[in-house]
């Protein structure tokens, strides 16, 4: 059983997002027999009691938030605010964390997960130096959205999308050996989102709106939005509001909702998934909820409530996934009502959020941390896999070892994918876990007037290095034989510099053949020659 420690905080200043997404990941890790312990600092609004309902929590003493915290090597003025979130220096917090571990954790720690904007390399090095003495294979996963400070991490997870949402964002901030898992496909969300994705109906008309601005809503945006919709023009619309009783203007929201027909307030829900499925439009903040709405293909107007949400919101708006109305400082009721009016009158359109995420990010991250030793299951590709395959195809590490290294556009891929589904000379399979999380794809193309079959495959970056490639290929070859018989000869073209694939095909009992193309290796397999 792996011992995994999670260091994260929530408070009225920080918000709840860091703790909630870590809880989501912790649940998936626990299902894989990991022993999870949270370490959190006591603050107003810390959610420690909520975590204790499911997990062991070690608490650090309450520290008064100060604006005069002195941390070393601050890379930007924005980080100055985040440094105050610890309530002390990184060095003090690290020492307190180590003491908590020394007093309470008696087994070796394999992974430390850090999700805190106030923590960087200085803190992480302290913990590594302590924990690696007990467990040489100890590693650190850092969850970050800012890309504004250095980290001592083995894996960096940034689930955001921005115009420069590539590995280059962290090129100078982590070591070259750090695995960079970048993008919404790794967004941490509860499993019901992936399960409900296929059941989400088409939204042709605007009948119901969901309003949610996070667990705190310090800026009273819920009240502002409800006022914008509390007119005769929108009286036919049903509205679901999710807002904490501790939120600003909560009593005013309740009074206004009581005056408006078809308006329902929810103050405490385990998940927003069911409300999102039945909504036609959402109005809310950025953050983790953005990816939940995207997974369920819910059109959304976003008002950013934190500076770190702005870049991602602008990028999502640029590509048509959401409509970014602006920041909490400059969006007024007219902006909101005008946007809703435009959407209802079909003056704007949204790109489906399924191009961003399929809801299985937490499963992929859990495999990266704990491995995967169960059977790999295969299924045929279907219409819902179009976005998934495009994400895998445009993975920078996949393109780097492809014969064609150019990125594939959404339009190019759509045309190819539609033809692919109808191609009788192609078998295209998706590898999934026992929880139905897609982790890879393999394609067999039968050459015209020939018994030769070309193979190409790839695994999701998060699950590489887990020994899954060989059993995946062997299972796919068995499926191929069942469909096309034994009178086939399978070959794969691999760039000579792609050492990982070279080793994979060798272990999969393929035979290396001479190639007339310099820099290209041919691997061949025949059912009758398989030892």
Short mmCIF file of C-alpha atoms in Angstrom, two decimals:
data_model
loop_
_atom_site.label_atom_id
_atom_site.label_comp_id
_atom_site.label_asym_id
_atom_site.label_seq_id
_atom_site.Cartn_x
_atom_site.Cartn_y
_atom_site.Cartn_z
CA UNK A 1 0.00 0.00 0.00
CA UNK A 2 1.43 3.36 -1.03
CA UNK A 3 1.59 6.10 1.59
CA UNK A 4 0.61 9.41 -0.04
CA UNK A 5 0.64 12.81 1.66
CA UNK A 6 -1.33 15.79 0.31
CA UNK A 7 -0.42 19.34 1.36
CA UNK A 8 -3.15 21.84 0.50
CA UNK A 9 -5.15 24.59 2.18
CA UNK A 10 -8.55 26.23 1.98
CA UNK A 11 -9.66 29.45 3.63
CA UNK A 12 -11.94 32.41 3.09
CA UNK A 13 -9.00 34.09 1.32
CA UNK A 14 -7.71 31.11 -0.66
CA UNK A 15 -11.10 29.64 -1.55
CA UNK A 16 -12.03 25.96 -1.64
CA UNK A 17 -10.81 24.85 -5.06
CA UNK A 18 -7.41 23.46 -4.06
CA UNK A 19 -8.82 21.23 -1.34
CA UNK A 20 -11.79 20.06 -3.42
CA UNK A 21 -9.72 18.96 -6.40
CA UNK A 22 -7.21 17.25 -4.09
CA UNK A 23 -10.09 15.42 -2.41
CA UNK A 24 -11.22 14.21 -5.84
CA UNK A 25 -7.75 12.83 -6.59
CA UNK A 26 -7.48 11.34 -3.10
CA UNK A 27 -10.67 9.36 -3.63
CA UNK A 28 -9.32 7.85 -6.85
CA UNK A 29 -6.00 7.03 -5.18
CA UNK A 30 -7.76 5.38 -2.25
CA UNK A 31 -9.65 3.13 -4.67
CA UNK A 32 -6.21 1.94 -5.77
CA UNK A 33 -5.35 1.00 -2.18
CA UNK A 34 -3.30 4.10 -1.39
CA UNK A 35 -3.18 5.34 2.21
CA UNK A 36 -3.99 9.07 2.08
CA UNK A 37 -3.16 11.73 4.67
CA UNK A 38 -3.90 15.44 4.24
CA UNK A 39 -1.85 18.18 5.88
CA UNK A 40 -3.72 21.49 6.16
CA UNK A 41 -3.26 24.72 8.08
CA UNK A 42 -6.08 25.84 10.34
CA UNK A 43 -7.69 28.99 8.93
CA UNK A 44 -11.19 30.43 8.76
CA UNK A 45 -12.99 28.39 6.10
CA UNK A 46 -10.31 25.64 6.04
CA UNK A 47 -12.63 22.65 5.18
CA UNK A 48 -10.66 20.44 7.58
CA UNK A 49 -13.86 19.07 9.11
CA UNK A 50 -15.11 18.13 5.63
CA UNK A 51 -11.88 16.26 4.83
CA UNK A 52 -11.96 14.44 8.16
CA UNK A 53 -15.22 12.77 7.14
CA UNK A 54 -13.19 10.65 4.70
CA UNK A 55 -9.45 11.00 5.38
CA UNK A 56 -6.86 11.39 8.07
CA UNK A 57 -5.91 15.07 8.41
CA UNK A 58 -2.86 16.49 10.17
CA UNK A 59 -3.29 20.14 11.07
CA UNK A 60 -0.77 22.94 11.25
CA UNK A 61 -1.34 25.74 13.75
CA UNK A 62 -3.36 28.80 12.82
CA UNK A 63 -1.22 31.65 11.52
CA UNK A 64 -2.42 35.18 11.06
CA UNK A 65 -2.23 36.08 7.38
CA UNK A 66 0.38 38.81 6.93
CA UNK A 67 1.30 40.85 3.89
CA UNK A 68 4.89 41.06 5.00
CA UNK A 69 5.96 37.45 4.52
CA UNK A 70 9.55 37.26 3.29
CA UNK A 71 10.22 34.34 0.93
CA UNK A 72 13.32 33.89 -1.15
CA UNK A 73 13.53 34.15 -4.94
CA UNK A 74 10.11 35.65 -5.57
CA UNK A 75 9.74 35.58 -9.38
CA UNK A 76 6.84 38.00 -9.74
CA UNK A 77 4.84 40.63 -7.86
CA UNK A 78 1.74 38.43 -8.07
CA UNK A 79 3.51 35.73 -6.09
CA UNK A 80 3.83 38.20 -3.21
CA UNK A 81 0.11 37.78 -2.51
CA UNK A 82 0.23 33.99 -2.77
CA UNK A 83 3.16 33.82 -0.35
CA UNK A 84 0.89 35.27 2.35
CA UNK A 85 -1.49 32.32 1.99
CA UNK A 86 0.83 30.11 4.05
CA UNK A 87 0.65 32.53 6.97
CA UNK A 88 4.40 32.09 7.45
CA UNK A 89 7.56 31.56 5.41
CA UNK A 90 8.02 28.46 3.29
CA UNK A 91 10.84 27.38 5.60
CA UNK A 92 8.65 27.55 8.72
CA UNK A 93 5.77 25.77 6.98
CA UNK A 94 8.14 23.05 5.77
CA UNK A 95 9.54 22.52 9.26
CA UNK A 96 6.04 22.32 10.74
CA UNK A 97 5.00 19.86 8.03
CA UNK A 98 8.04 17.68 8.71
CA UNK A 99 7.29 17.71 12.44
CA UNK A 100 3.70 16.64 11.76
CA UNK A 101 4.96 13.77 9.62
CA UNK A 102 7.57 12.76 12.20
CA UNK A 103 4.95 12.63 14.95
CA UNK A 104 2.17 10.89 13.04
CA UNK A 105 3.38 8.94 9.99
CA UNK A 106 5.26 5.76 10.87
CA UNK A 107 5.58 4.25 7.37
CA UNK A 108 7.63 5.42 4.41
CA UNK A 109 5.98 8.04 2.18
CA UNK A 110 6.09 7.26 -1.56
CA UNK A 111 4.40 10.40 -2.89
CA UNK A 112 3.89 13.94 -1.71
CA UNK A 113 1.21 15.95 -3.54
CA UNK A 114 1.44 19.74 -3.20
CA UNK A 115 -1.37 22.05 -4.29
CA UNK A 116 -0.62 25.50 -2.89
CA UNK A 117 0.24 28.77 -4.64
CA UNK A 118 2.34 29.80 -1.64
CA UNK A 119 4.67 26.78 -1.96
CA UNK A 120 7.59 26.43 -4.35
CA UNK A 121 11.03 24.90 -4.72
CA UNK A 122 12.36 26.03 -1.33
CA UNK A 123 9.62 24.14 0.55
CA UNK A 124 9.69 21.12 -1.76
CA UNK A 125 13.46 20.66 -1.35
CA UNK A 126 13.08 20.64 2.43
CA UNK A 127 10.48 17.88 2.27
CA UNK A 128 12.43 15.87 -0.31
CA UNK A 129 15.59 15.99 1.80
CA UNK A 130 13.64 14.67 4.78
CA UNK A 131 11.45 12.02 3.13
CA UNK A 132 13.99 10.67 0.65
CA UNK A 133 16.19 9.51 3.54
CA UNK A 134 13.42 7.09 4.49
CA UNK A 135 12.24 6.17 0.97
CA UNK A 136 14.81 6.48 -1.85
CA UNK A 137 12.04 6.24 -4.47
CA UNK A 138 10.06 9.08 -2.89
CA UNK A 139 8.60 11.52 -5.45
CA UNK A 140 6.66 14.79 -5.58
CA UNK A 141 3.61 15.76 -7.66
CA UNK A 142 2.97 19.51 -7.83
CA UNK A 143 -0.43 20.82 -8.93
CA UNK A 144 -0.07 24.35 -10.29
CA UNK A 145 -1.90 26.80 -12.52
CA UNK A 146 0.39 29.80 -12.43
CA UNK A 147 3.72 28.74 -13.99
CA UNK A 148 5.37 31.59 -12.13
CA UNK A 149 7.84 29.92 -9.74
CA UNK A 150 10.39 27.11 -9.67
CA UNK A 151 9.49 23.62 -8.42
CA UNK A 152 11.41 20.56 -7.29
CA UNK A 153 8.87 18.16 -8.78
CA UNK A 154 8.86 14.76 -10.45
CA UNK A 155 5.46 15.48 -12.02
CA UNK A 156 3.92 18.90 -12.65
CA UNK A 157 0.15 18.97 -13.28
CA UNK A 158 -1.42 22.07 -14.80
CA UNK A 159 -4.98 21.41 -15.92
CA UNK A 160 -5.45 24.84 -17.48
CA UNK A 161 -5.66 25.89 -21.11
CA UNK A 162 -3.95 29.09 -22.22
CA UNK A 163 -2.44 30.35 -25.44
CA UNK A 164 0.90 28.96 -24.33
CA UNK A 165 -0.48 25.86 -22.61
CA UNK A 166 2.44 23.68 -23.62
CA UNK A 167 5.31 22.16 -21.74
CA UNK A 168 7.32 25.29 -22.50
CA UNK A 169 5.41 27.11 -19.74
CA UNK A 170 7.41 25.13 -17.21
CA UNK A 171 10.60 24.69 -19.23
CA UNK A 172 12.67 26.92 -16.94
CA UNK A 173 10.74 26.14 -13.76
CA UNK A 174 11.30 22.38 -13.39
CA UNK A 175 14.06 19.92 -14.27
CA UNK A 176 14.19 18.28 -17.70
CA UNK A 177 13.28 14.93 -16.13
CA UNK A 178 10.03 16.26 -14.67
CA UNK A 179 6.93 14.78 -16.33
CA UNK A 180 4.73 17.65 -17.49
CA UNK A 181 1.02 16.85 -17.60
CA UNK A 182 -0.49 19.96 -19.12
CA UNK A 183 -4.06 20.64 -20.17
CA UNK A 184 -7.70 20.00 -19.27
CA UNK A 185 -7.46 16.30 -20.21
CA UNK A 186 -5.85 15.93 -16.78
CA UNK A 187 -8.46 18.01 -14.93
CA UNK A 188 -9.38 16.49 -11.58
CA UNK A 189 -13.10 15.85 -11.38
CA UNK A 190 -15.41 13.30 -9.80
CA UNK A 191 -16.25 10.16 -11.82
CA UNK A 192 -19.90 11.07 -12.35
CA UNK A 193 -18.88 13.69 -14.91
CA UNK A 194 -17.34 11.11 -17.21
CA UNK A 195 -20.31 8.77 -16.62
CA UNK A 196 -22.88 11.47 -17.44
CA UNK A 197 -21.03 12.86 -20.45
CA UNK A 198 -22.65 10.42 -22.89
CA UNK A 199 -26.09 11.06 -21.42
CA UNK A 200 -26.02 14.83 -21.80
CA UNK A 201 -28.83 15.93 -24.14
CA UNK A 202 -28.43 18.36 -27.01
CA UNK A 203 -29.16 21.91 -25.92
CA UNK A 204 -31.20 23.52 -28.66
CA UNK A 205 -33.19 26.06 -26.66
CA UNK A 206 -32.52 28.11 -23.56
CA UNK A 207 -34.86 27.03 -20.78
CA UNK A 208 -32.73 26.63 -17.66
CA UNK A 209 -29.67 28.50 -16.32
CA UNK A 210 -27.23 27.37 -13.63
CA UNK A 211 -25.52 30.06 -11.52
CA UNK A 212 -22.45 29.13 -9.46
CA UNK A 213 -19.54 31.36 -8.48
CA UNK A 214 -17.61 29.00 -6.23
CA UNK A 215 -17.78 28.02 -2.61
CA UNK A 216 -17.29 31.54 -1.25
CA UNK A 217 -18.42 34.17 -3.82
CA UNK A 218 -16.66 37.02 -2.02
CA UNK A 219 -17.71 39.52 -4.69
CA UNK A 220 -21.47 39.03 -4.59
CA UNK A 221 -21.67 37.87 -8.22
CA UNK A 222 -24.54 35.49 -7.51
CA UNK A 223 -26.73 38.39 -6.41
CA UNK A 224 -25.61 40.54 -9.35
CA UNK A 225 -26.41 37.77 -11.85
CA UNK A 226 -29.81 37.07 -10.36
CA UNK A 227 -30.67 40.77 -10.51
CA UNK A 228 -29.67 40.79 -14.19
CA UNK A 229 -32.11 37.95 -14.85
CA UNK A 230 -34.90 39.23 -12.61
CA UNK A 231 -36.78 40.99 -15.40
CA UNK A 232 -39.88 40.24 -17.39
CA UNK A 233 -37.66 39.53 -20.41
CA UNK A 234 -36.26 36.41 -18.68
CA UNK A 235 -39.21 35.42 -16.50
CA UNK A 236 -39.80 32.25 -18.54
CA UNK A 237 -36.37 30.86 -17.66
CA UNK A 238 -35.84 28.42 -14.80
CA UNK A 239 -32.79 29.23 -12.66
CA UNK A 240 -30.78 26.96 -10.37
CA UNK A 241 -28.50 28.78 -7.92
CA UNK A 242 -25.74 27.11 -5.92
CA UNK A 243 -24.45 29.41 -3.18
CA UNK A 244 -23.06 28.91 0.31
CA UNK A 245 -24.96 30.31 3.27
CA UNK A 246 -21.64 31.95 4.25
CA UNK A 247 -21.44 33.82 0.96
CA UNK A 248 -21.72 37.55 0.59
CA UNK A 249 -25.29 38.74 0.09
CA UNK A 250 -26.72 35.26 0.78
CA UNK A 251 -29.81 36.66 2.50
CA UNK A 252 -30.34 39.13 -0.35
CA UNK A 253 -30.08 36.29 -2.87
CA UNK A 254 -32.72 34.33 -0.97
CA UNK A 255 -35.09 37.31 -0.84
CA UNK A 256 -34.69 37.99 -4.55
CA UNK A 257 -35.14 34.32 -5.43
CA UNK A 258 -38.36 34.21 -3.42
CA UNK A 259 -39.73 37.00 -5.62
CA UNK A 260 -38.86 35.21 -8.84
CA UNK A 261 -40.78 32.16 -10.18
CA UNK A 262 -38.86 29.05 -11.29
CA UNK A 263 -35.87 29.88 -9.08
CA UNK A 264 -34.27 27.30 -6.78
CA UNK A 265 -31.38 27.77 -4.33
CA UNK A 266 -29.03 24.95 -3.30
CA UNK A 267 -26.63 25.66 -0.44
CA UNK A 268 -24.85 22.32 -0.11
CA UNK A 269 -24.43 19.70 -2.81
CA UNK A 270 -21.93 16.82 -3.13
CA UNK A 271 -21.66 17.52 -6.86
CA UNK A 272 -22.97 19.93 -9.47
CA UNK A 273 -23.11 17.25 -12.17
CA UNK A 274 -26.88 16.66 -12.12
CA UNK A 275 -27.63 20.39 -12.24
CA UNK A 276 -25.19 20.81 -15.12
CA UNK A 277 -26.77 18.00 -17.13
CA UNK A 278 -30.21 19.58 -17.08
CA UNK A 279 -29.00 23.17 -17.57
CA UNK A 280 -28.83 24.81 -20.99
CA UNK A 281 -26.45 27.57 -19.94
CA UNK A 282 -24.14 28.23 -16.98
CA UNK A 283 -22.98 31.54 -15.56
CA UNK A 284 -20.09 31.33 -13.12
CA UNK A 285 -16.43 31.72 -12.26
CA UNK A 286 -13.38 30.03 -13.72
CA UNK A 287 -11.36 27.36 -11.90
CA UNK A 288 -12.03 23.62 -11.66
CA UNK A 289 -15.74 24.03 -12.40
CA UNK A 290 -14.77 25.20 -15.88
CA UNK A 291 -13.63 21.69 -16.79
CA UNK A 292 -16.67 20.05 -15.22
CA UNK A 293 -18.94 22.21 -17.38
CA UNK A 294 -16.78 21.47 -20.43
CA UNK A 295 -16.96 17.73 -19.84
CA UNK A 296 -20.76 17.93 -19.88
CA UNK A 297 -20.70 20.24 -22.92
CA UNK A 298 -22.48 23.01 -21.03
CA UNK A 299 -22.25 26.47 -22.69
CA UNK A 300 -20.89 28.94 -20.15
CA UNK A 301 -20.43 32.64 -19.47
CA UNK A 302 -17.45 33.19 -17.19
CA UNK A 303 -16.70 36.09 -14.88
CA UNK A 304 -13.22 35.68 -13.40
CA UNK A 305 -12.92 36.06 -9.63
CA UNK A 306 -9.13 35.70 -9.42
CA UNK A 307 -6.24 36.96 -11.49
CA UNK A 308 -5.03 33.46 -12.28
CA UNK A 309 -8.36 32.70 -14.01
CA UNK A 310 -8.05 35.47 -16.58
CA UNK A 311 -5.51 33.95 -19.00
CA UNK A 312 -7.32 30.61 -19.20
CA UNK A 313 -10.70 32.31 -19.63
CA UNK A 314 -9.41 34.48 -22.46
CA UNK A 315 -7.92 31.45 -24.21
CA UNK A 316 -11.16 29.48 -23.86
CA UNK A 317 -13.08 32.45 -25.25
CA UNK A 318 -10.64 32.79 -28.16
CA UNK A 319 -11.27 29.20 -29.25
CA UNK A 320 -15.04 29.45 -28.71
CA UNK A 321 -15.37 27.12 -25.72
CA UNK A 322 -16.85 29.76 -23.42
CA UNK A 323 -17.80 33.44 -23.46
CA UNK A 324 -15.58 35.48 -21.15
CA UNK A 325 -17.54 38.46 -19.86
CA UNK A 326 -14.64 39.98 -17.91
CA UNK A 327 -13.47 40.24 -14.32
CA UNK A 328 -15.60 40.69 -11.23
CA UNK A 329 -14.43 44.32 -11.14
CA UNK A 330 -15.83 45.37 -14.52
CA UNK A 331 -18.82 43.12 -15.32
CA UNK A 332 -22.19 44.71 -14.58
CA UNK A 333 -25.78 43.48 -14.79
CA UNK A 334 -26.19 44.81 -18.32
CA UNK A 335 -23.24 42.75 -19.54
CA UNK A 336 -24.81 39.62 -18.11
CA UNK A 337 -28.33 40.23 -19.42
CA UNK A 338 -27.03 41.18 -22.88
CA UNK A 339 -24.98 38.00 -23.08
CA UNK A 340 -27.93 35.83 -22.09
CA UNK A 341 -30.13 37.61 -24.63
CA UNK A 342 -27.57 36.97 -27.39
CA UNK A 343 -27.31 33.29 -26.50
CA UNK A 344 -31.08 32.82 -26.38
CA UNK A 345 -31.47 34.49 -29.76
CA UNK A 346 -28.71 32.27 -31.21
CA UNK A 347 -26.39 35.20 -31.97
CA UNK A 348 -23.44 33.27 -30.59
CA UNK A 349 -22.28 29.66 -30.71
CA UNK A 350 -19.99 27.54 -28.56
CA UNK A 351 -17.46 24.87 -29.51
CA UNK A 352 -18.23 21.65 -27.66
CA UNK A 353 -16.26 21.31 -24.43
CA UNK A 354 -15.59 17.63 -25.14
CA UNK A 355 -12.57 18.82 -27.12
CA UNK A 356 -11.07 19.85 -23.77
CA UNK A 357 -11.67 16.92 -21.43
CA UNK A 358 -13.46 13.60 -21.09
CA UNK A 359 -13.61 13.61 -17.30
CA UNK A 360 -11.02 10.90 -16.68
CA UNK A 361 -8.14 13.15 -15.62
CA UNK A 362 -8.12 11.96 -12.01
CA UNK A 363 -7.91 8.33 -13.14
CA UNK A 364 -4.91 9.05 -15.36
CA UNK A 365 -3.10 10.91 -12.58
CA UNK A 366 -3.87 8.10 -10.13
CA UNK A 367 -2.27 5.58 -12.51
CA UNK A 368 0.79 7.81 -12.85
CA UNK A 369 1.21 7.68 -9.06
CA UNK A 370 0.19 4.12 -8.19
CA UNK A 371 0.62 2.18 -11.43
CA UNK A 372 -1.90 -0.12 -13.07
CA UNK A 373 -1.70 -3.90 -12.69
CA UNK A 374 -5.19 -4.94 -13.80
CA UNK A 375 -6.28 -6.14 -17.22
CA UNK A 376 -6.42 -3.74 -20.16
CA UNK A 377 -9.74 -3.73 -21.96
CA UNK A 378 -10.25 -2.88 -25.63
CA UNK A 379 -13.20 -1.28 -27.34
CA UNK A 380 -13.82 0.08 -30.81
CA UNK A 381 -13.62 3.81 -31.37
CA UNK A 382 -16.94 5.60 -31.59
CA UNK A 383 -18.19 9.08 -32.38
CA UNK A 384 -17.47 10.33 -28.86
CA UNK A 385 -13.73 9.61 -29.28
CA UNK A 386 -13.04 12.31 -31.86
CA UNK A 387 -11.74 14.90 -29.40
CA UNK A 388 -9.83 12.32 -27.35
CA UNK A 389 -7.92 11.06 -30.40
CA UNK A 390 -7.08 14.61 -31.48
CA UNK A 391 -5.60 15.37 -28.04
CA UNK A 392 -3.47 12.24 -28.18
CA UNK A 393 -2.41 12.89 -31.76
CA UNK A 394 -1.26 16.43 -30.93
CA UNK A 395 0.64 15.42 -27.80
CA UNK A 396 4.03 17.08 -28.30
CA UNK A 397 5.92 13.87 -27.50
CA UNK A 398 3.82 11.94 -30.05
CA UNK A 399 4.37 14.53 -32.77
CA UNK A 400 8.10 14.54 -32.03
CA UNK A 401 8.42 10.87 -33.04
CA UNK A 402 5.88 10.91 -35.89
CA UNK A 403 6.74 10.88 -39.59
CA UNK A 404 4.64 14.05 -39.90
CA UNK A 405 5.54 16.35 -37.02
CA UNK A 406 3.05 19.13 -37.77
CA UNK A 407 0.13 19.65 -35.40
CA UNK A 408 -3.24 18.49 -36.70
CA UNK A 409 -6.04 21.06 -36.89
CA UNK A 410 -9.54 20.37 -35.59
CA UNK A 411 -10.91 20.62 -39.13
CA UNK A 412 -8.35 18.19 -40.57
CA UNK A 413 -8.98 15.72 -37.80
CA UNK A 414 -12.76 15.89 -38.13
CA UNK A 415 -12.62 15.00 -41.81
CA UNK A 416 -10.15 12.17 -41.17
CA UNK A 417 -12.15 10.83 -38.24
CA UNK A 418 -15.45 10.68 -40.10
CA UNK A 419 -13.80 8.73 -42.91
CA UNK A 420 -11.98 6.52 -40.43
CA UNK A 421 -15.19 5.32 -38.79
CA UNK A 422 -16.46 4.13 -42.18
CA UNK A 423 -13.21 2.52 -43.35
CA UNK A 424 -13.68 -1.30 -43.64
CA UNK A 425 -9.90 -1.78 -43.89
CA UNK A 426 -9.22 -0.19 -40.52
CA UNK A 427 -9.54 -1.49 -36.97
CA UNK A 428 -9.17 1.29 -34.44
CA UNK A 429 -9.24 0.33 -30.76
CA UNK A 430 -9.18 2.27 -27.51
CA UNK A 431 -7.47 0.83 -24.42
CA UNK A 432 -9.45 1.44 -21.23
CA UNK A 433 -9.02 0.57 -17.58
CA UNK A 434 -11.52 -1.37 -15.53
CA UNK A 435 -13.05 2.02 -14.66
CA UNK A 436 -13.46 2.80 -18.39
CA UNK A 437 -10.75 5.47 -18.38
CA UNK A 438 -9.22 5.69 -21.88
CA UNK A 439 -5.43 5.39 -21.69
CA UNK A 440 -4.31 4.67 -25.26
CA UNK A 441 -5.20 3.89 -28.86
CA UNK A 442 -4.00 1.41 -31.49
CA UNK A 443 -4.84 1.38 -35.19
CA UNK A 444 -4.51 -1.39 -37.80
CA UNK A 445 -4.69 -0.42 -41.48
CA UNK A 446 -4.90 -3.14 -44.12
CA UNK A 447 -2.97 -2.23 -47.25
CA UNK A 448 -4.91 -2.52 -50.56
CA UNK A 449 -4.64 -5.92 -52.29
CA UNK A 450 -2.35 -7.20 -49.59
CA UNK A 451 -2.28 -9.21 -46.39
CA UNK A 452 -0.01 -6.60 -44.83
CA UNK A 453 -1.37 -4.53 -41.95
CA UNK A 454 0.23 -1.33 -40.66
CA UNK A 455 0.15 -0.78 -36.90
CA UNK A 456 0.40 2.51 -35.04
CA UNK A 457 -0.29 3.14 -31.36
CA UNK A 458 0.18 5.59 -28.54
CA UNK A 459 -0.39 5.75 -24.80
CA UNK A 460 -1.50 8.73 -22.78
CA UNK A 461 1.53 10.53 -21.37
CA UNK A 462 0.34 10.02 -17.80
CA UNK A 463 0.44 6.21 -18.01
CA UNK A 464 3.73 5.73 -19.85
CA UNK A 465 6.49 3.94 -18.02
CA UNK A 466 3.99 1.66 -16.23
CA UNK A 467 4.66 -1.40 -18.38
CA UNK A 468 1.33 -1.13 -20.20
CA UNK A 469 2.52 -0.89 -23.80
CA UNK A 470 3.43 -4.57 -24.31
CA UNK A 471 0.22 -6.09 -22.86
CA UNK A 472 -1.74 -3.46 -24.81
CA UNK A 473 -0.13 -4.45 -28.11
CA UNK A 474 -0.45 -8.18 -27.41
CA UNK A 475 -4.16 -7.82 -26.54
CA UNK A 476 -4.72 -5.79 -29.72
CA UNK A 477 -2.98 -8.40 -31.87
CA UNK A 478 -5.29 -11.07 -30.44
CA UNK A 479 -8.29 -8.91 -31.31
CA UNK A 480 -6.90 -8.41 -34.81
CA UNK A 481 -6.58 -12.18 -35.36
CA UNK A 482 -10.13 -12.77 -34.21
CA UNK A 483 -11.44 -10.32 -36.81
CA UNK A 484 -9.12 -10.74 -39.78
CA UNK A 485 -7.75 -14.24 -39.19
CA UNK A 486 -4.18 -15.53 -39.26
CA UNK A 487 -3.40 -14.71 -42.89
CA UNK A 488 -1.96 -11.32 -42.01
CA UNK A 489 1.44 -9.76 -41.51
CA UNK A 490 1.62 -6.78 -39.20
CA UNK A 491 4.33 -4.17 -39.50
CA UNK A 492 5.19 -0.93 -37.74
CA UNK A 493 7.39 1.90 -38.97
CA UNK A 494 9.39 3.46 -36.14
CA UNK A 495 11.86 6.31 -36.23
CA UNK A 496 15.26 5.00 -35.20
CA UNK A 497 15.50 7.73 -32.56
CA UNK A 498 12.31 6.49 -30.88
CA UNK A 499 14.10 4.14 -28.50
CA UNK A 500 11.04 3.55 -26.30
CA UNK A 501 8.96 2.18 -29.19
CA UNK A 502 11.91 0.16 -30.50
CA UNK A 503 12.20 -1.61 -27.15
CA UNK A 504 8.42 -2.01 -26.91
CA UNK A 505 8.12 -3.85 -30.24
CA UNK A 506 11.09 -6.05 -29.40
CA UNK A 507 9.41 -7.09 -26.14
CA UNK A 508 6.14 -7.63 -28.03
CA UNK A 509 7.89 -10.33 -30.10
CA UNK A 510 8.12 -8.35 -33.33
CA UNK A 511 11.06 -9.02 -35.63
CA UNK A 512 13.27 -6.19 -36.86
CA UNK A 513 13.56 -5.98 -40.66
CA UNK A 514 15.84 -3.93 -42.93
CA UNK A 515 14.50 -0.59 -44.09
CA UNK A 516 15.32 1.25 -47.28
CA UNK A 517 14.62 4.58 -45.57
CA UNK A 518 17.44 6.03 -43.52
CA UNK A 519 16.41 6.73 -39.94
CA UNK A 520 13.42 4.34 -40.09
CA UNK A 521 13.13 0.88 -38.53
CA UNK A 522 10.62 -1.75 -39.65
CA UNK A 523 9.19 -4.17 -37.10
CA UNK A 524 7.19 -7.18 -38.34
CA UNK A 525 4.90 -9.74 -36.74
CA UNK A 526 3.07 -12.79 -38.13
CA UNK A 527 0.72 -15.03 -36.12
CA UNK A 528 2.36 -18.23 -37.36
CA UNK A 529 5.85 -16.97 -36.54
CA UNK A 530 5.00 -15.80 -33.04
CA UNK A 531 7.17 -17.87 -30.65
#
